[in-house]
Short mmCIF file of C-alpha atoms in Angstrom, two decimals:
data_model
loop_
_atom_site.label_atom_id
_atom_site.label_comp_id
_atom_site.label_asym_id
_atom_site.label_seq_id
_atom_site.Cartn_x
_atom_site.Cartn_y
_atom_site.Cartn_z
CA GLU A 1 0.00 0.00 0.00
CA VAL A 2 1.34 3.39 -1.03
CA GLN A 3 1.65 5.78 1.89
CA LEU A 4 2.85 9.36 2.06
CA VAL A 5 3.41 10.41 5.66
CA GLN A 6 4.14 14.07 6.26
CA SER A 7 5.91 15.80 9.10
CA GLY A 8 3.89 17.52 11.80
CA ALA A 9 2.41 20.97 12.10
CA GLU A 10 4.80 23.91 12.41
CA LEU A 11 4.47 27.30 14.09
CA LYS A 12 7.16 29.70 12.92
CA LYS A 13 7.93 33.40 12.97
CA PRO A 14 8.37 35.57 9.89
CA GLY A 15 11.91 35.38 8.59
CA GLU A 16 12.57 31.90 9.97
CA SER A 17 13.53 28.95 7.80
CA LEU A 18 11.64 25.70 7.54
CA LYS A 19 11.90 22.31 5.88
CA ILE A 20 8.93 19.95 5.86
CA SER A 21 9.09 16.34 4.80
CA CYS A 22 7.08 13.59 3.16
CA GLN A 23 8.08 10.00 3.83
CA ALA A 24 7.04 7.62 1.06
CA SER A 25 6.53 3.87 1.34
CA GLY A 26 4.84 1.04 -0.50
CA TYR A 27 6.44 1.70 -3.89
CA THR A 28 9.79 2.30 -5.55
CA PHE A 29 10.37 5.93 -4.64
CA SER A 30 12.88 6.59 -7.42
CA ASN A 31 10.44 5.66 -10.17
CA TYR A 32 7.73 8.27 -9.58
CA TRP A 33 7.48 12.04 -9.57
CA ILE A 34 6.43 13.55 -6.25
CA GLY A 35 5.44 17.07 -5.37
CA TRP A 36 3.74 19.60 -3.15
CA VAL A 37 0.31 21.22 -3.27
CA ARG A 38 -0.66 24.29 -1.24
CA GLN A 39 -4.01 25.13 0.26
CA MET A 40 -4.22 28.58 1.80
CA PRO A 41 -6.93 29.17 4.43
CA GLY A 42 -10.35 29.06 2.81
CA LYS A 43 -8.88 28.71 -0.66
CA GLY A 44 -8.45 26.05 -3.31
CA LEU A 45 -5.47 23.89 -4.19
CA GLU A 46 -2.34 24.94 -6.07
CA TRP A 47 0.52 22.87 -7.42
CA MET A 48 3.83 24.25 -6.15
CA ALA A 49 6.49 21.98 -7.61
CA ILE A 50 7.28 18.41 -8.53
CA ILE A 51 10.54 16.45 -8.58
CA HIS A 52 11.67 13.16 -10.06
CA PRO A 53 13.83 11.53 -7.37
CA ASP A 54 15.96 9.56 -9.82
CA SER A 55 16.85 12.29 -12.31
CA SER A 56 16.35 15.23 -9.91
CA ASP A 57 14.37 16.86 -12.70
CA ILE A 58 12.23 19.64 -11.15
CA ILE A 59 9.26 21.61 -12.41
CA TYR A 60 8.14 24.66 -10.44
CA ASN A 61 4.87 26.52 -10.72
CA PRO A 62 6.18 29.95 -11.80
CA SER A 63 4.27 31.48 -8.88
CA PHE A 64 6.50 29.58 -6.45
CA GLN A 65 9.83 29.67 -8.31
CA GLY A 66 12.40 31.28 -6.06
CA GLN A 67 10.06 31.20 -3.06
CA VAL A 68 10.53 27.55 -2.07
CA THR A 69 12.93 24.71 -2.79
CA ILE A 70 11.82 21.16 -3.48
CA SER A 71 14.21 18.26 -2.98
CA ALA A 72 14.20 14.50 -2.60
CA ASP A 73 16.46 11.92 -0.98
CA LYS A 74 16.34 8.49 -2.58
CA SER A 75 18.15 6.86 0.30
CA PHE A 76 15.41 7.95 2.69
CA SER A 77 12.50 7.75 0.20
CA ALA A 78 11.56 11.26 1.25
CA ALA A 79 10.63 14.51 -0.41
CA TYR A 80 11.10 17.92 1.13
CA LEU A 81 9.85 21.46 0.78
CA GLN A 82 12.02 24.24 2.14
CA TRP A 83 11.72 27.96 2.84
CA SER A 84 14.69 30.17 3.66
CA SER A 85 12.65 33.08 5.01
CA LEU A 86 9.00 32.53 5.83
CA LYS A 87 6.31 35.14 5.42
CA ALA A 88 2.90 35.36 7.03
CA SER A 89 1.43 34.66 3.60
CA ASP A 90 3.07 31.21 3.67
CA THR A 91 0.52 30.17 6.27
CA ALA A 92 -1.24 27.24 4.64
CA LEU A 93 -1.82 23.52 4.57
CA TYR A 94 0.77 21.77 2.43
CA TYR A 95 0.08 18.39 0.86
CA CYS A 96 2.60 15.95 -0.49
CA ALA A 97 1.25 14.34 -3.65
CA ARG A 98 2.33 11.59 -6.02
CA PRO A 99 0.99 12.21 -9.50
CA THR A 100 0.89 9.94 -12.51
CA ILE A 101 2.86 11.76 -15.19
CA ILE A 102 3.05 10.70 -18.82
CA GLY A 103 5.42 12.66 -21.01
CA ARG A 104 5.61 15.51 -18.47
CA VAL A 105 1.78 15.67 -18.40
CA ILE A 106 0.14 15.31 -14.99
CA VAL A 107 -2.71 12.90 -15.65
CA LYS A 108 -3.93 12.45 -12.08
CA ILE A 109 -2.82 12.49 -8.46
CA ASP A 110 -3.03 8.93 -7.25
CA HIS A 111 -1.79 9.43 -3.72
CA TRP A 112 -1.78 12.24 -1.20
CA GLY A 113 -0.23 12.83 2.18
CA GLN A 114 -2.30 13.91 5.14
CA GLY A 115 -1.11 17.50 4.99
CA THR A 116 1.25 19.65 7.06
CA LEU A 117 -0.14 22.84 8.56
CA VAL A 118 2.37 25.67 8.53
CA THR A 119 1.49 28.75 10.53
CA VAL A 120 3.70 31.83 10.27
CA SER A 121 2.94 34.45 12.87
CA SER A 122 4.86 36.93 14.95
CA GLN B 1 -9.13 33.29 -7.43
CA SER B 2 -8.78 29.68 -8.60
CA ALA B 3 -8.14 28.91 -12.24
CA LEU B 4 -11.17 26.61 -12.49
CA THR B 5 -14.56 27.74 -11.22
CA GLN B 6 -16.66 25.51 -9.00
CA PRO B 7 -19.81 26.36 -7.05
CA PRO B 8 -18.89 26.82 -3.39
CA SER B 9 -21.62 24.46 -2.22
CA ALA B 10 -23.97 21.73 -3.35
CA SER B 11 -26.44 19.60 -1.48
CA GLY B 12 -28.86 16.73 -1.80
CA SER B 13 -30.83 14.29 0.29
CA PRO B 14 -29.77 10.67 0.77
CA GLY B 15 -30.51 8.65 -2.33
CA GLN B 16 -30.67 11.68 -4.60
CA SER B 17 -28.19 12.71 -7.27
CA VAL B 18 -26.13 15.87 -7.31
CA THR B 19 -23.90 17.31 -10.02
CA ILE B 20 -20.94 19.59 -9.38
CA SER B 21 -19.63 21.72 -12.23
CA CYS B 22 -16.08 22.80 -12.99
CA THR B 23 -15.67 25.56 -15.55
CA GLY B 24 -12.39 26.43 -17.19
CA THR B 25 -11.31 27.68 -20.58
CA TYR B 26 -10.12 26.29 -23.87
CA SER B 27 -6.60 26.44 -22.45
CA ASP B 28 -7.39 23.75 -19.92
CA VAL B 29 -10.70 21.88 -19.54
CA GLY B 30 -11.86 22.55 -23.09
CA ASN B 31 -8.70 21.40 -24.83
CA TYR B 32 -7.70 18.29 -22.90
CA ASP B 33 -9.51 15.20 -21.62
CA LEU B 34 -7.38 15.36 -18.49
CA VAL B 35 -9.86 16.46 -15.86
CA SER B 36 -9.71 14.75 -12.48
CA TRP B 37 -11.82 15.00 -9.34
CA TYR B 38 -10.78 14.62 -5.72
CA GLN B 39 -12.81 14.01 -2.58
CA HIS B 40 -11.49 15.61 0.58
CA HIS B 41 -12.74 14.94 4.07
CA PRO B 42 -11.12 17.65 6.25
CA GLY B 43 -8.22 16.31 8.24
CA LYS B 44 -7.68 13.41 5.86
CA ALA B 45 -5.73 12.97 2.66
CA PRO B 46 -7.63 13.87 -0.51
CA LYS B 47 -8.77 10.89 -2.61
CA LEU B 48 -8.84 10.52 -6.38
CA MET B 49 -12.39 9.84 -7.54
CA ILE B 50 -12.31 10.45 -11.31
CA TYR B 51 -9.51 10.91 -13.82
CA GLU B 52 -9.35 11.56 -17.58
CA VAL B 53 -12.83 13.11 -17.37
CA SER B 54 -14.77 9.91 -16.70
CA GLN B 55 -12.46 7.11 -15.56
CA ARG B 56 -12.90 5.68 -12.08
CA PRO B 57 -9.96 4.26 -10.14
CA SER B 58 -10.51 0.80 -8.73
CA GLY B 59 -12.41 0.94 -5.48
CA VAL B 60 -14.40 4.07 -6.31
CA PRO B 61 -18.13 3.27 -6.43
CA ASP B 62 -19.88 3.61 -9.77
CA ARG B 63 -22.19 6.11 -8.06
CA PHE B 64 -19.47 8.62 -8.97
CA SER B 65 -19.30 9.60 -12.62
CA GLY B 66 -17.66 12.34 -14.64
CA SER B 67 -18.35 14.07 -17.91
CA LYS B 68 -17.33 17.09 -19.94
CA SER B 69 -18.96 19.45 -22.38
CA GLY B 70 -16.93 22.25 -23.88
CA ASN B 71 -15.08 24.13 -21.17
CA THR B 72 -17.13 22.63 -18.33
CA ALA B 73 -16.55 19.32 -16.60
CA SER B 74 -19.01 17.76 -14.20
CA LEU B 75 -18.98 15.27 -11.36
CA THR B 76 -22.23 13.48 -10.61
CA VAL B 77 -22.79 11.62 -7.37
CA SER B 78 -25.81 9.32 -7.51
CA GLY B 79 -27.51 7.61 -4.62
CA LEU B 80 -26.11 10.12 -2.14
CA GLN B 81 -24.84 8.69 1.14
CA ALA B 82 -23.84 10.41 4.35
CA GLY B 83 -20.21 9.48 3.74
CA ASP B 84 -20.22 11.44 0.48
CA GLU B 85 -20.34 14.66 2.46
CA ALA B 86 -16.96 16.24 1.75
CA ASP B 87 -15.18 18.88 -0.27
CA TYR B 88 -14.70 18.08 -3.95
CA TYR B 89 -11.99 19.59 -6.13
CA CYS B 90 -11.57 19.40 -9.87
CA SER B 91 -8.26 19.68 -11.67
CA SER B 92 -7.17 19.92 -15.27
CA PHE B 93 -4.02 19.77 -17.34
CA ALA B 94 -3.34 23.22 -18.74
CA GLY B 95 -0.62 22.77 -21.31
CA SER B 96 3.07 21.91 -21.37
CA ASN B 97 5.36 23.43 -18.78
CA ASN B 98 2.29 23.83 -16.57
CA LEU B 99 1.61 21.78 -13.48
CA GLY B 100 -2.13 21.96 -13.97
CA VAL B 101 -4.89 23.94 -12.34
CA PHE B 102 -7.43 23.25 -9.64
CA GLY B 103 -10.88 24.52 -8.84
CA GLY B 104 -11.72 26.32 -5.64
CA GLY B 105 -13.62 23.34 -4.27
CA THR B 106 -17.28 22.53 -3.65
CA LYS B 107 -18.60 21.58 -0.25
CA LEU B 108 -21.13 18.78 -0.72
CA THR B 109 -23.71 18.51 2.04
CA VAL B 110 -25.95 15.49 2.42
CA LEU B 111 -29.11 16.81 3.99
#
């Protein structure tokens, strides 16, 4: 059974750094793209970025390019999302997601993590 | 504002059918048969219900069906059950070098 288990909720101050994680199991991690989806309070979903753990190929949503860094560690079967300097507007629920991609086309999201709530407040 | 437009709410009584719409443009919904639908019970991981407009993953009841006409996709839930009460999100491919777009979500209430 595929499982994506995310790290716990975070409460941070503006300007602080943060790295959240998504631990994958139940499949060969290196063979599938994995990424992050944001849900701001009361809003819809937005793709942020995806990464292929084997090739380290990365695709960012232009809206998030330069704002976050996605990475993956094959040895730990984990994906990460990192901020160097958080803003209050980064307050959101972040989902790890494993899409089915064919020819760089996201066909569907087969598996989701449970979400990590990040709250940025002074 | 989300790229795809969904009604914020929908409702129906047990046993009834309800249809949720998802309106995009020719750049996304209208040009590709790559619309998917996700069910989200708050606090849990979202679940894929429909992909490629009308395909159901194994394990999803056939009470859930999808369709598309022009720039609008639809999710129909027949024989409503209490457990169907959740938020539903649509998503569509939107062209190369694009990660795809989502709707703002529809809260389905079973009366």
